[in-house]
Amino acid sequence: MDNDQTSMVERSDDGDRSQFVVVANRLPVRLDDDGSWSLSPGGLVSAMLPVMRQRTGAWVGWDGTVDGDSERFEFEDIQLAVVELSAADHDEYYSGACNETIWPLYHGAIEAAQFHRETWATYRSVNQRFADAACAELAEGGTVWVHDYQLQLVPSMIREQRPDAKIGYYLHIPFPPLELLSRLPWRQQVLDGLLGADVVGLQTQADARNVLSGVRRFCKTDDIVFAADGGIVRAGHQTAVVKSFPISVDYHSIAAEADTDEVDIAVKALRAEIGNPSVVLLGVDRLDYTKGIDLRLKAVRELLIEQRLDPRETVLIQVAVPSREDVLGYEDVRNRVEQLVSMINGDFGELGRPIVQYIHKGLPFSELLVLYRAADVLLVTPFQDGMNLVAKEYVSARADNRGALVLSEFAGAAEELTDSFLVNPYDTEGLKDQIEAAVRMGEDEERERMVAMREQVESNDLAAWAKSFLALLAMA
Ligand code: F6P
C-alpha cells in the first residue's frame, strides 16, 4: 500500500463526532517497522473494511506500533482514531491476556491457556481506554460496533458512559463451552462486559448457545429466553439479544476480480512455473497453531509415501502469514511446519522442483486470487476456527465452478459449506481419504459441489451479514 493512501488530518473532537463508530483492536492499516503502511492481518479487517467503505464513520483501534505517538488520520474516507499501546500494554494486554489466555482457551485449549492477574488487569485498563476513545468519537444517539475477543469488556464500559448509544458487539472467534469458559477466573466480568451490548453477534449457533449457557451459569439476570440461533437476556433495564450471524465475504467483488483475462494469464503462468503438475493443493493461513497446517502437511506426506499422490504430479503451495511471533506456542508451530516442509521436499522433491512451495509472508489479495484460481484443492484444516474466510474467498473466486474444498468440521464455515469435503483434522486417516477423494473426483461432481457452495456464499454474503446485524441493532 502506498503511504499516500493514508493522510494525516486534524480533527477537533467537538462537532465532528460520528454517528457510526467501529471499535476493534487493530485499525484496518498498520504501520510496519520500515515506516510503510500495510493492510492489517486477519479476517476481521478483511470483513470490516468493505463494510466501512459503504458507510461514513470512524474506526477506533491500534496502529500496530509500540510506544508510538498516535495521530488521527484518514484512510479511504474512514476517520481512524488511534489507541496507543505501550510496550507493557503490548506484552500484558496483546501478547498476554488476549493471545496467551483468551485465544487458546476459546480455541478449545489446544495450547494451554495462561491465567495471570497482572495481564488481566492490563486487559481491563486497555479495554477502558478503547471504550473512552469510542465514546469520544461517538455522536449523540449514534451506533457503536465493538469487535472481537480483545475488547470483551468494552460494551458495558461504553454503556456506563453513554446510555444514549446503540451498542453492537461481534465475536470473530469461537466462544467456548461451559467446561472451558469455567476455567477463566474472569468469566463473569467477560459475560457482564458483553451484556452491555444491545446485540451480541457470534459466528455460529453453537457459539451463541455457549454464551447463553455461560450467562445462565455465572450472571445475575432477570430472564433468559432461548431460541434456535440464540436468545434474549434481560437484566435490570438492560436487554441483550445474543444471536448467530455467520460472517462472510464480498462475494460479487471477489468473483468479478478473479474472473478477468489478466487472472487467467497469471494462473497459466503460475502453473507453468511450478512445472504444470496435474494436482495443485493450496493452504493460506496465518501461521497459527489453531490452523492445523502441520496436520495437513503430515497427511500430504503420508499420501506421498503411500503413493496415493504422485510426487511428479503434485505441488502444495502453502502461504503461512507470520503472526504473533513473540507469543507462546507460535515459534513451536513454525518449527513443526518448517520441519515437515523440509522433510517432504527432501524426500520427494527434485532439484529446482520442490513439492511444497512454502511462502512465509502475507501476499496482496490480487496474488491470492491467482492462487485461488490455480488451486485444484484448497486445504482448510483448523482444529477450531471462528469462520475461516479463506474458504469463502476461494469459493467466491471460482467463477469457473472448478476446484474443491477440504474443510475442517471445526471451522464455522462448515455449518454452511456442506458441499465441501468435511474432515475431522484429528483423524489423520480420514483427512488423507478426503484429500484423496477431492483430488480424484470427476468433473461433474466437482462442478455440482462448487455451484452449491457458491450459491450458499452468494446468498449469505458480507453485505447481508452487516445488514442483518445492523438492522437488528437499529431495532434495539
Ligand atoms: O478475525 C480474525 C483474527 O483472528 C482476529 O481475531 C485477530 O485480531 C486477527 O485475526 C489477527 O490477529 P492479530 O491481530 O493478533 O495479528
Tab-separated table of C-alpha atoms and ligand atoms in Angstrom:
chain	number	residue	atom	x	y	z
A	1	MET	CA	0.000	0.000	0.000
A	2	ASP	CA	1.249	3.483	-0.792
A	3	ASN	CA	1.852	5.789	2.109
A	4	ASP	CA	-0.177	8.459	0.319
A	5	GLN	CA	-3.310	6.337	0.756
A	6	THR	CA	-3.288	7.474	4.347
A	7	SER	CA	-3.315	11.134	5.157
A	8	MET	CA	-2.964	12.812	8.469
A	9	VAL	CA	-5.847	15.134	9.181
A	10	GLU	CA	-6.548	17.397	12.094
A	11	ARG	CA	-9.992	16.947	13.530
A	12	SER	CA	-11.393	18.650	16.575
A	13	ASP	CA	-13.307	16.421	18.955
A	14	ASP	CA	-16.247	18.772	19.201
A	15	GLY	CA	-18.819	18.969	16.492
A	16	ASP	CA	-17.082	16.333	14.453
A	17	ARG	CA	-18.201	13.118	16.021
A	18	SER	CA	-19.512	10.183	14.044
A	19	GLN	CA	-22.906	8.529	14.042
A	20	PHE	CA	-21.249	5.192	13.323
A	21	VAL	CA	-18.105	4.011	15.095
A	22	VAL	CA	-16.302	0.690	14.741
A	23	VAL	CA	-14.025	-0.340	17.612
A	24	ALA	CA	-11.519	-3.144	17.036
A	25	ASN	CA	-8.091	-3.972	18.396
A	26	ARG	CA	-6.488	-3.282	15.030
A	27	LEU	CA	-7.132	-0.399	12.683
A	28	PRO	CA	-7.582	-1.505	9.044
A	29	VAL	CA	-3.987	-0.455	8.352
A	30	ARG	CA	-0.850	-0.834	10.400
A	31	LEU	CA	2.452	0.975	10.472
A	32	ASP	CA	5.247	-1.501	9.759
A	33	ASP	CA	8.788	-1.335	11.143
A	34	ASP	CA	10.101	0.103	7.857
A	35	GLY	CA	7.699	3.056	8.189
A	36	SER	CA	5.284	1.895	5.492
A	37	TRP	CA	1.568	1.216	5.921
A	38	SER	CA	0.071	-2.142	5.064
A	39	LEU	CA	-3.336	-3.735	5.463
A	40	SER	CA	-3.707	-5.308	8.893
A	41	PRO	CA	-3.793	-9.103	9.030
A	42	GLY	CA	-6.802	-11.243	9.912
A	43	GLY	CA	-10.374	-11.955	8.987
A	44	LEU	CA	-11.812	-9.070	10.999
A	45	VAL	CA	-10.149	-6.418	8.852
A	46	SER	CA	-10.828	-8.203	5.576
A	47	ALA	CA	-14.527	-8.302	6.506
A	48	MET	CA	-14.980	-4.893	8.111
A	49	LEU	CA	-13.041	-2.804	5.595
A	50	PRO	CA	-15.523	-3.423	2.737
A	51	VAL	CA	-18.375	-2.771	5.204
A	52	MET	CA	-16.848	0.584	6.183
A	53	ARG	CA	-16.245	1.527	2.553
A	54	GLN	CA	-20.040	1.553	2.154
A	55	ARG	CA	-20.629	3.891	5.101
A	56	THR	CA	-19.262	7.013	6.715
A	57	GLY	CA	-17.848	6.739	10.156
A	58	ALA	CA	-14.871	6.329	12.396
A	59	TRP	CA	-12.737	3.316	13.339
A	60	VAL	CA	-11.064	3.224	16.745
A	61	GLY	CA	-8.083	0.874	17.054
A	62	TRP	CA	-4.370	0.265	17.397
A	63	ASP	CA	-1.970	1.039	14.544
A	64	GLY	CA	0.424	-1.840	15.308
A	65	THR	CA	3.177	0.333	16.829
A	66	VAL	CA	4.525	0.138	20.337
A	67	ASP	CA	5.179	3.340	22.251
A	68	GLY	CA	4.260	5.256	19.103
A	69	ASP	CA	2.789	8.727	19.143
A	70	SER	CA	-0.695	8.484	17.892
A	71	GLU	CA	-2.253	10.778	15.375
A	72	ARG	CA	-5.702	10.759	13.986
A	73	PHE	CA	-5.731	10.107	10.270
A	74	GLU	CA	-7.969	9.277	7.380
A	75	PHE	CA	-7.861	6.168	5.243
A	76	GLU	CA	-10.229	5.645	2.323
A	77	ASP	CA	-12.588	8.262	3.820
A	78	ILE	CA	-12.687	6.443	7.163
A	79	GLN	CA	-11.657	8.509	10.198
A	80	LEU	CA	-9.110	6.481	12.125
A	81	ALA	CA	-8.643	7.206	15.840
A	82	VAL	CA	-5.533	5.560	17.246
A	83	VAL	CA	-5.415	3.903	20.662
A	84	GLU	CA	-1.751	3.764	21.621
A	85	LEU	CA	-0.181	0.714	23.241
A	86	SER	CA	2.930	0.978	25.384
A	87	ALA	CA	5.495	-1.842	25.442
A	88	ALA	CA	3.934	-3.060	28.719
A	89	ASP	CA	0.418	-2.975	27.195
A	90	HIS	CA	1.684	-4.947	24.231
A	91	ASP	CA	3.202	-7.614	26.476
A	92	GLU	CA	0.381	-7.834	29.001
A	93	TYR	CA	-2.763	-6.990	27.049
A	94	TYR	CA	-1.999	-8.117	23.466
A	95	SER	CA	0.501	-10.953	23.899
A	96	GLY	CA	-0.591	-11.933	27.408
A	97	ALA	CA	-4.311	-11.666	28.142
A	98	CYS	CA	-5.519	-11.675	24.513
A	99	ASN	CA	-3.228	-14.229	22.945
A	100	GLU	CA	-1.932	-16.403	25.791
A	101	THR	CA	-5.176	-16.524	27.793
A	102	ILE	CA	-8.297	-15.913	25.712
A	103	TRP	CA	-7.100	-17.092	22.287
A	104	PRO	CA	-6.035	-20.622	23.347
A	105	LEU	CA	-8.937	-21.048	25.798
A	106	TYR	CA	-11.552	-20.024	23.216
A	107	HIS	CA	-9.947	-22.335	20.623
A	108	GLY	CA	-10.509	-25.474	22.665
A	109	ALA	CA	-7.368	-25.081	24.829
A	110	ILE	CA	-5.252	-26.863	22.210
A	111	GLU	CA	-2.405	-24.866	23.716
A	112	ALA	CA	-2.522	-24.402	27.472
A	113	ALA	CA	-4.110	-21.073	28.409
A	114	GLN	CA	-2.145	-18.904	30.870
A	115	PHE	CA	-4.006	-17.135	33.674
A	116	HIS	CA	-2.169	-14.160	35.155
A	117	ARG	CA	-3.768	-11.481	37.320
A	118	GLU	CA	-1.327	-8.756	36.129
A	119	THR	CA	-2.061	-9.319	32.445
A	120	TRP	CA	-5.785	-9.348	33.161
A	121	ALA	CA	-5.503	-6.025	34.999
A	122	THR	CA	-3.895	-4.569	31.871
A	123	TYR	CA	-6.645	-6.121	29.685
A	124	ARG	CA	-9.182	-4.192	31.802
A	125	SER	CA	-7.301	-0.915	31.649
A	126	VAL	CA	-6.667	-1.140	27.898
A	127	ASN	CA	-10.342	-2.032	27.328
A	128	GLN	CA	-11.247	1.092	29.312
A	129	ARG	CA	-9.050	3.202	27.007
A	130	PHE	CA	-10.716	1.759	23.916
A	131	ALA	CA	-14.133	2.465	25.489
A	132	ASP	CA	-13.154	6.053	26.312
A	133	ALA	CA	-11.804	6.599	22.807
A	134	ALA	CA	-15.018	5.198	21.308
A	135	CYS	CA	-17.168	7.483	23.464
A	136	ALA	CA	-15.078	10.462	22.377
A	137	GLU	CA	-15.760	9.614	18.709
A	138	LEU	CA	-19.459	8.829	19.016
A	139	ALA	CA	-22.138	11.410	18.284
A	140	GLU	CA	-25.239	11.649	20.494
A	141	GLY	CA	-27.566	8.708	19.810
A	142	GLY	CA	-25.016	7.089	17.489
A	143	THR	CA	-24.216	3.442	16.881
A	144	VAL	CA	-21.001	1.798	18.021
A	145	TRP	CA	-19.941	-1.650	16.840
A	146	VAL	CA	-17.300	-3.311	19.042
A	147	HIS	CA	-15.354	-6.277	17.676
A	148	ASP	CA	-13.640	-9.382	18.890
A	149	TYR	CA	-12.067	-11.101	21.860
A	150	GLN	CA	-9.595	-8.344	22.651
A	151	LEU	CA	-12.422	-5.980	23.657
A	152	GLN	CA	-14.995	-8.038	25.535
A	153	LEU	CA	-15.323	-5.549	28.415
A	154	VAL	CA	-15.821	-2.544	26.145
A	155	PRO	CA	-19.620	-2.843	25.568
A	156	SER	CA	-20.500	-2.403	29.269
A	157	MET	CA	-17.794	0.257	29.689
A	158	ILE	CA	-19.386	2.273	26.871
A	159	ARG	CA	-22.883	1.623	28.261
A	160	GLU	CA	-21.875	3.196	31.593
A	161	GLN	CA	-20.778	6.409	29.950
A	162	ARG	CA	-23.228	6.561	27.072
A	163	PRO	CA	-26.719	5.256	27.794
A	164	ASP	CA	-27.825	7.049	24.588
A	165	ALA	CA	-25.711	4.793	22.350
A	166	LYS	CA	-26.769	1.733	20.405
A	167	ILE	CA	-24.052	-0.823	21.111
A	168	GLY	CA	-23.330	-3.879	18.999
A	169	TYR	CA	-20.664	-6.485	19.689
A	170	TYR	CA	-19.385	-9.204	17.361
A	171	LEU	CA	-17.020	-12.035	18.252
A	172	HIS	CA	-14.877	-13.247	15.327
A	173	ILE	CA	-13.558	-16.340	17.087
A	174	PRO	CA	-15.399	-19.259	18.723
A	175	PHE	CA	-16.968	-18.789	22.167
A	176	PRO	CA	-16.060	-21.712	24.443
A	177	PRO	CA	-18.453	-24.214	26.003
A	178	LEU	CA	-19.100	-24.030	29.735
A	179	GLU	CA	-16.434	-26.600	30.652
A	180	LEU	CA	-13.714	-24.368	29.167
A	181	LEU	CA	-15.177	-20.954	29.991
A	182	SER	CA	-15.443	-22.023	33.631
A	183	ARG	CA	-11.642	-22.121	33.877
A	184	LEU	CA	-11.369	-18.392	33.231
A	185	PRO	CA	-11.060	-16.631	36.583
A	186	TRP	CA	-12.670	-13.540	34.993
A	187	ARG	CA	-15.561	-15.347	33.253
A	188	GLN	CA	-18.255	-13.251	34.928
A	189	GLN	CA	-16.504	-9.982	34.040
A	190	VAL	CA	-16.336	-11.110	30.432
A	191	LEU	CA	-20.007	-12.055	30.250
A	192	ASP	CA	-21.134	-8.883	32.040
A	193	GLY	CA	-18.934	-6.923	29.626
A	194	LEU	CA	-20.628	-8.479	26.607
A	195	LEU	CA	-24.108	-7.969	28.052
A	196	GLY	CA	-23.528	-4.201	27.923
A	197	ALA	CA	-24.307	-4.548	24.200
A	198	ASP	CA	-27.816	-4.454	22.735
A	199	VAL	CA	-26.860	-7.156	20.244
A	200	VAL	CA	-24.115	-9.751	20.787
A	201	GLY	CA	-23.275	-11.486	17.490
A	202	LEU	CA	-21.481	-14.828	17.188
A	203	GLN	CA	-20.254	-16.847	14.222
A	204	THR	CA	-22.323	-19.982	14.839
A	205	GLN	CA	-25.414	-21.173	16.670
A	206	ALA	CA	-23.206	-23.306	18.913
A	207	ASP	CA	-21.232	-20.175	19.906
A	208	ALA	CA	-24.466	-18.306	20.702
A	209	ARG	CA	-25.665	-21.206	22.847
A	210	ASN	CA	-22.316	-21.235	24.654
A	211	VAL	CA	-22.659	-17.545	25.562
A	212	LEU	CA	-26.156	-18.128	26.895
A	213	SER	CA	-25.103	-21.153	28.956
A	214	GLY	CA	-22.305	-19.048	30.436
A	215	VAL	CA	-24.717	-16.213	31.238
A	216	ARG	CA	-27.192	-18.624	32.841
A	217	ARG	CA	-24.447	-20.132	34.972
A	218	PHE	CA	-22.441	-17.059	36.006
A	219	CYS	CA	-24.509	-13.855	35.671
A	220	LYS	CA	-27.339	-12.264	37.613
A	221	THR	CA	-30.237	-11.951	35.175
A	222	ASP	CA	-33.998	-11.462	35.410
A	223	ASP	CA	-34.884	-13.636	32.456
A	224	ILE	CA	-33.273	-15.605	29.615
A	225	VAL	CA	-35.317	-16.680	26.589
A	226	PHE	CA	-33.716	-19.360	24.403
A	227	ALA	CA	-34.280	-19.580	20.626
A	228	ALA	CA	-32.788	-21.819	17.920
A	229	ASP	CA	-29.980	-19.437	16.970
A	230	GLY	CA	-29.505	-17.621	20.277
A	231	GLY	CA	-31.712	-15.919	22.824
A	232	ILE	CA	-32.558	-12.785	24.788
A	233	VAL	CA	-31.144	-11.837	28.173
A	234	ARG	CA	-32.862	-9.319	30.449
A	235	ALA	CA	-31.020	-7.898	33.439
A	236	GLY	CA	-32.310	-4.749	35.155
A	237	HIS	CA	-33.012	-2.127	32.490
A	238	GLN	CA	-30.751	-3.822	30.001
A	239	THR	CA	-31.803	-6.282	27.293
A	240	ALA	CA	-29.241	-8.048	25.098
A	241	VAL	CA	-30.045	-10.173	22.069
A	242	VAL	CA	-27.477	-12.956	21.614
A	243	LYS	CA	-27.588	-14.379	18.109
A	244	SER	CA	-25.511	-16.079	15.443
A	245	PHE	CA	-24.661	-14.068	12.325
A	246	PRO	CA	-22.230	-16.124	10.213
A	247	ILE	CA	-19.751	-13.658	8.738
A	248	SER	CA	-18.947	-13.757	5.041
A	249	VAL	CA	-17.025	-12.166	2.187
A	250	ASP	CA	-17.810	-9.701	-0.563
A	251	TYR	CA	-18.821	-12.453	-2.997
A	252	HIS	CA	-19.533	-10.304	-6.066
A	253	SER	CA	-16.411	-8.194	-5.941
A	254	ILE	CA	-14.179	-11.251	-5.386
A	255	ALA	CA	-15.937	-13.154	-8.189
A	256	ALA	CA	-15.510	-10.221	-10.570
A	257	GLU	CA	-11.871	-9.569	-9.608
A	258	ALA	CA	-10.973	-13.240	-10.084
A	259	ASP	CA	-12.703	-13.596	-13.432
A	260	THR	CA	-10.520	-11.491	-15.759
A	261	ASP	CA	-8.157	-12.218	-18.644
A	262	GLU	CA	-5.232	-10.989	-16.538
A	263	VAL	CA	-6.024	-13.520	-13.826
A	264	ASP	CA	-6.412	-16.300	-16.445
A	265	ILE	CA	-2.993	-15.448	-17.854
A	266	ALA	CA	-1.421	-15.280	-14.403
A	267	VAL	CA	-2.941	-18.657	-13.454
A	268	LYS	CA	-1.488	-20.319	-16.557
A	269	ALA	CA	1.888	-18.712	-15.941
A	270	LEU	CA	1.902	-19.823	-12.306
A	271	ARG	CA	1.012	-23.421	-13.120
A	272	ALA	CA	3.718	-23.471	-15.803
A	273	GLU	CA	6.262	-22.011	-13.387
A	274	ILE	CA	5.662	-24.824	-10.897
A	275	GLY	CA	6.025	-27.483	-13.621
A	276	ASN	CA	2.400	-27.880	-14.784
A	277	PRO	CA	1.559	-30.542	-12.213
A	278	SER	CA	-1.846	-32.194	-12.525
A	279	VAL	CA	-2.629	-31.546	-8.833
A	280	VAL	CA	-2.157	-28.178	-7.154
A	281	LEU	CA	-3.055	-28.146	-3.468
A	282	LEU	CA	-3.210	-24.852	-1.581
A	283	GLY	CA	-3.183	-23.658	2.024
A	284	VAL	CA	-3.490	-19.991	3.039
A	285	ASP	CA	-3.348	-19.283	6.763
A	286	ARG	CA	-1.914	-17.065	9.443
A	287	LEU	CA	0.882	-19.165	10.926
A	288	ASP	CA	-1.147	-20.095	13.991
A	289	TYR	CA	-1.311	-23.357	15.946
A	290	THR	CA	-5.101	-23.379	15.615
A	291	LYS	CA	-4.945	-23.704	11.834
A	292	GLY	CA	-3.745	-27.318	11.616
A	293	ILE	CA	-1.084	-26.564	8.979
A	294	ASP	CA	1.228	-29.218	10.425
A	295	LEU	CA	-1.531	-31.843	10.347
A	296	ARG	CA	-2.274	-31.237	6.698
A	297	LEU	CA	1.438	-31.439	5.826
A	298	LYS	CA	1.638	-34.716	7.713
A	299	ALA	CA	-1.371	-36.053	5.771
A	300	VAL	CA	0.109	-34.987	2.422
A	301	ARG	CA	3.441	-36.548	3.339
A	302	GLU	CA	1.793	-39.869	4.151
A	303	LEU	CA	-0.202	-39.762	0.897
A	304	LEU	CA	3.093	-39.324	-0.969
A	305	ILE	CA	4.752	-42.143	0.990
A	306	GLU	CA	1.796	-44.419	0.261
A	307	GLN	CA	1.922	-43.405	-3.431
A	308	ARG	CA	-1.645	-42.164	-3.273
A	309	LEU	CA	-0.298	-38.823	-4.517
A	310	ASP	CA	2.274	-38.810	-7.297
A	311	PRO	CA	5.264	-36.594	-6.380
A	312	ARG	CA	5.881	-35.817	-10.072
A	313	GLU	CA	2.338	-34.505	-10.430
A	314	THR	CA	1.711	-32.811	-7.085
A	315	VAL	CA	2.545	-29.365	-5.748
A	316	LEU	CA	1.318	-27.937	-2.456
A	317	ILE	CA	1.507	-24.160	-2.162
A	318	GLN	CA	1.405	-23.150	1.494
A	319	VAL	CA	1.162	-19.465	2.347
A	320	ALA	CA	1.853	-19.015	6.068
A	321	VAL	CA	1.456	-15.390	7.126
A	322	PRO	CA	3.774	-14.534	10.056
A	323	SER	CA	1.795	-13.833	13.200
A	324	ARG	CA	2.313	-13.130	16.944
A	325	GLU	CA	5.901	-14.272	16.824
A	326	ASP	CA	6.627	-13.380	20.442
A	327	VAL	CA	3.565	-15.183	21.827
A	328	LEU	CA	3.850	-18.643	23.450
A	329	GLY	CA	3.223	-21.513	21.048
A	330	TYR	CA	3.885	-19.666	17.772
A	331	GLU	CA	7.585	-20.438	17.486
A	332	ASP	CA	6.850	-24.115	18.102
A	333	VAL	CA	4.233	-24.346	15.392
A	334	ARG	CA	6.539	-22.566	12.957
A	335	ASN	CA	9.279	-25.088	13.720
A	336	ARG	CA	6.910	-28.018	13.261
A	337	VAL	CA	5.588	-26.667	9.965
A	338	GLU	CA	9.006	-25.843	8.564
A	339	GLN	CA	10.403	-29.209	9.570
A	340	LEU	CA	7.596	-31.001	7.736
A	341	VAL	CA	8.078	-28.792	4.663
A	342	SER	CA	11.777	-29.749	4.543
A	343	MET	CA	11.016	-33.426	5.123
A	344	ILE	CA	8.550	-33.523	2.224
A	345	ASN	CA	10.825	-31.564	-0.092
A	346	GLY	CA	13.904	-33.523	0.947
A	347	ASP	CA	12.241	-36.886	0.405
A	348	PHE	CA	10.121	-36.196	-2.676
A	349	GLY	CA	11.333	-33.023	-4.404
A	350	GLU	CA	13.767	-32.790	-7.303
A	351	LEU	CA	16.376	-30.123	-7.891
A	352	GLY	CA	14.505	-26.956	-8.782
A	353	ARG	CA	11.183	-28.672	-8.178
A	354	PRO	CA	10.061	-28.738	-4.544
A	355	ILE	CA	6.744	-30.397	-3.714
A	356	VAL	CA	5.840	-27.772	-1.121
A	357	GLN	CA	6.168	-24.176	-2.201
A	358	TYR	CA	6.279	-22.526	1.204
A	359	ILE	CA	5.773	-18.774	1.485
A	360	HIS	CA	6.281	-17.226	4.896
A	361	LYS	CA	4.797	-13.778	4.277
A	362	GLY	CA	1.475	-12.109	3.563
A	363	LEU	CA	0.540	-11.701	-0.102
A	364	PRO	CA	-1.512	-8.945	-1.719
A	365	PHE	CA	-5.093	-10.006	-2.375
A	366	SER	CA	-4.562	-9.842	-6.154
A	367	GLU	CA	-1.903	-12.579	-5.809
A	368	LEU	CA	-4.089	-14.674	-3.528
A	369	LEU	CA	-6.812	-14.585	-6.173
A	370	VAL	CA	-4.401	-16.106	-8.695
A	371	LEU	CA	-3.575	-18.860	-6.187
A	372	TYR	CA	-7.265	-19.492	-5.505
A	373	ARG	CA	-7.932	-19.824	-9.234
A	374	ALA	CA	-4.854	-22.020	-9.786
A	375	ALA	CA	-5.568	-24.478	-6.969
A	376	ASP	CA	-7.385	-27.749	-7.600
A	377	VAL	CA	-7.965	-28.250	-3.893
A	378	LEU	CA	-7.892	-25.769	-1.023
A	379	LEU	CA	-6.977	-27.320	2.335
A	380	VAL	CA	-8.584	-25.618	5.352
A	381	THR	CA	-7.908	-27.873	8.332
A	382	PRO	CA	-8.100	-25.892	11.595
A	383	PHE	CA	-8.592	-27.566	14.961
A	384	GLN	CA	-11.002	-24.731	15.714
A	385	ASP	CA	-11.786	-21.586	13.739
A	386	GLY	CA	-14.431	-18.879	14.168
A	387	MET	CA	-15.444	-18.916	10.495
A	388	ASN	CA	-12.448	-19.144	8.108
A	389	LEU	CA	-12.981	-16.547	5.435
A	390	VAL	CA	-10.245	-18.028	3.227
A	391	ALA	CA	-12.654	-20.897	2.473
A	392	LYS	CA	-15.355	-18.440	1.437
A	393	GLU	CA	-12.919	-16.322	-0.597
A	394	TYR	CA	-11.797	-19.422	-2.505
A	395	VAL	CA	-15.372	-20.415	-3.324
A	396	SER	CA	-16.217	-16.853	-4.409
A	397	ALA	CA	-13.170	-16.733	-6.676
A	398	ARG	CA	-14.132	-19.924	-8.550
A	399	ALA	CA	-16.388	-18.356	-11.179
A	400	ASP	CA	-15.244	-21.274	-13.385
A	401	ASN	CA	-17.111	-23.628	-10.989
A	402	ARG	CA	-13.972	-25.722	-10.650
A	403	GLY	CA	-11.910	-26.594	-7.600
A	404	ALA	CA	-12.585	-28.471	-4.383
A	405	LEU	CA	-12.526	-27.557	-0.725
A	406	VAL	CA	-11.314	-29.807	2.085
A	407	LEU	CA	-12.752	-28.206	5.206
A	408	SER	CA	-12.468	-28.917	8.919
A	409	GLU	CA	-15.721	-29.660	10.742
A	410	PHE	CA	-14.407	-27.303	13.409
A	411	ALA	CA	-14.376	-24.186	11.225
A	412	GLY	CA	-17.539	-22.060	11.481
A	413	ALA	CA	-17.760	-22.236	7.661
A	414	ALA	CA	-18.561	-25.963	7.911
A	415	GLU	CA	-22.120	-25.098	9.054
A	416	GLU	CA	-22.734	-23.553	5.622
A	417	LEU	CA	-20.270	-25.173	3.178
A	418	THR	CA	-21.670	-28.662	3.439
A	419	ASP	CA	-20.669	-29.464	-0.162
A	420	SER	CA	-17.014	-29.332	0.788
A	421	PHE	CA	-15.061	-32.441	1.781
A	422	LEU	CA	-15.616	-32.192	5.527
A	423	VAL	CA	-12.900	-33.579	7.777
A	424	ASN	CA	-12.091	-34.121	11.403
A	425	PRO	CA	-8.498	-32.801	11.416
A	426	TYR	CA	-7.593	-35.002	14.396
A	427	ASP	CA	-8.336	-38.065	12.260
A	428	THR	CA	-5.269	-38.335	10.022
A	429	GLU	CA	-6.598	-41.330	8.059
A	430	GLY	CA	-9.924	-39.577	7.468
A	431	LEU	CA	-8.098	-36.418	6.395
A	432	LYS	CA	-5.971	-38.374	3.929
A	433	ASP	CA	-9.052	-40.095	2.493
A	434	GLN	CA	-10.843	-36.788	1.981
A	435	ILE	CA	-7.809	-35.122	0.358
A	436	GLU	CA	-7.537	-38.073	-1.995
A	437	ALA	CA	-11.280	-38.040	-2.739
A	438	ALA	CA	-11.132	-34.302	-3.503
A	439	VAL	CA	-8.174	-34.828	-5.853
A	440	ARG	CA	-9.789	-37.756	-7.665
A	441	MET	CA	-13.423	-36.677	-8.028
A	442	GLY	CA	-14.889	-36.365	-11.520
A	443	GLU	CA	-15.611	-33.082	-13.242
A	444	ASP	CA	-19.411	-33.326	-12.837
A	445	GLU	CA	-19.203	-33.802	-9.099
A	446	GLU	CA	-16.630	-31.003	-8.889
A	447	ARG	CA	-18.973	-28.568	-10.638
A	448	GLU	CA	-22.015	-29.648	-8.641
A	449	ARG	CA	-20.270	-29.167	-5.320
A	450	MET	CA	-18.735	-25.834	-6.318
A	451	VAL	CA	-22.012	-24.445	-7.711
A	452	ALA	CA	-23.788	-25.362	-4.461
A	453	MET	CA	-21.083	-23.740	-2.313
A	454	ARG	CA	-21.059	-20.615	-4.487
A	455	GLU	CA	-24.836	-20.260	-4.175
A	456	GLN	CA	-24.527	-20.545	-0.428
A	457	VAL	CA	-21.856	-17.833	-0.182
A	458	GLU	CA	-23.648	-15.580	-2.694
A	459	SER	CA	-26.925	-15.678	-0.805
A	460	ASN	CA	-25.255	-15.017	2.572
A	461	ASP	CA	-22.564	-12.573	1.597
A	462	LEU	CA	-20.835	-9.863	3.581
A	463	ALA	CA	-23.416	-7.176	2.790
A	464	ALA	CA	-26.218	-9.457	4.016
A	465	TRP	CA	-24.245	-10.177	7.201
A	466	ALA	CA	-23.683	-6.499	8.019
A	467	LYS	CA	-27.235	-5.570	7.049
A	468	SER	CA	-28.846	-8.194	9.253
A	469	PHE	CA	-26.664	-7.336	12.258
A	470	LEU	CA	-27.168	-3.594	11.930
A	471	ALA	CA	-30.917	-3.938	11.234
A	472	LEU	CA	-31.374	-5.827	14.488
A	473	LEU	CA	-29.221	-3.280	16.316
A	474	ALA	CA	-31.297	-0.414	14.896
A	475	MET	CA	-34.422	-2.001	16.408
A	476	ALA	CA	-32.843	-2.254	19.879
B	1	F6P	O1	-10.686	-12.253	12.880
B	1	F6P	C1	-9.570	-12.890	12.687
B	1	F6P	C2	-8.466	-12.624	13.650
B	1	F6P	O2	-8.191	-13.809	14.237
B	1	F6P	C3	-8.744	-11.559	14.676
B	1	F6P	O3	-9.494	-12.043	15.687
B	1	F6P	C4	-7.371	-11.093	15.018
B	1	F6P	O4	-7.384	-9.832	15.558
B	1	F6P	C5	-6.728	-11.116	13.675
B	1	F6P	O5	-7.319	-12.198	13.006
B	1	F6P	C6	-5.233	-11.228	13.518
B	1	F6P	O6	-4.516	-11.405	14.654
B	1	F6P	P1	-3.595	-10.273	15.257
B	1	F6P	O7	-4.449	-9.052	15.369
B	1	F6P	O8	-3.170	-10.802	16.572
B	1	F6P	O9	-2.452	-10.094	14.301
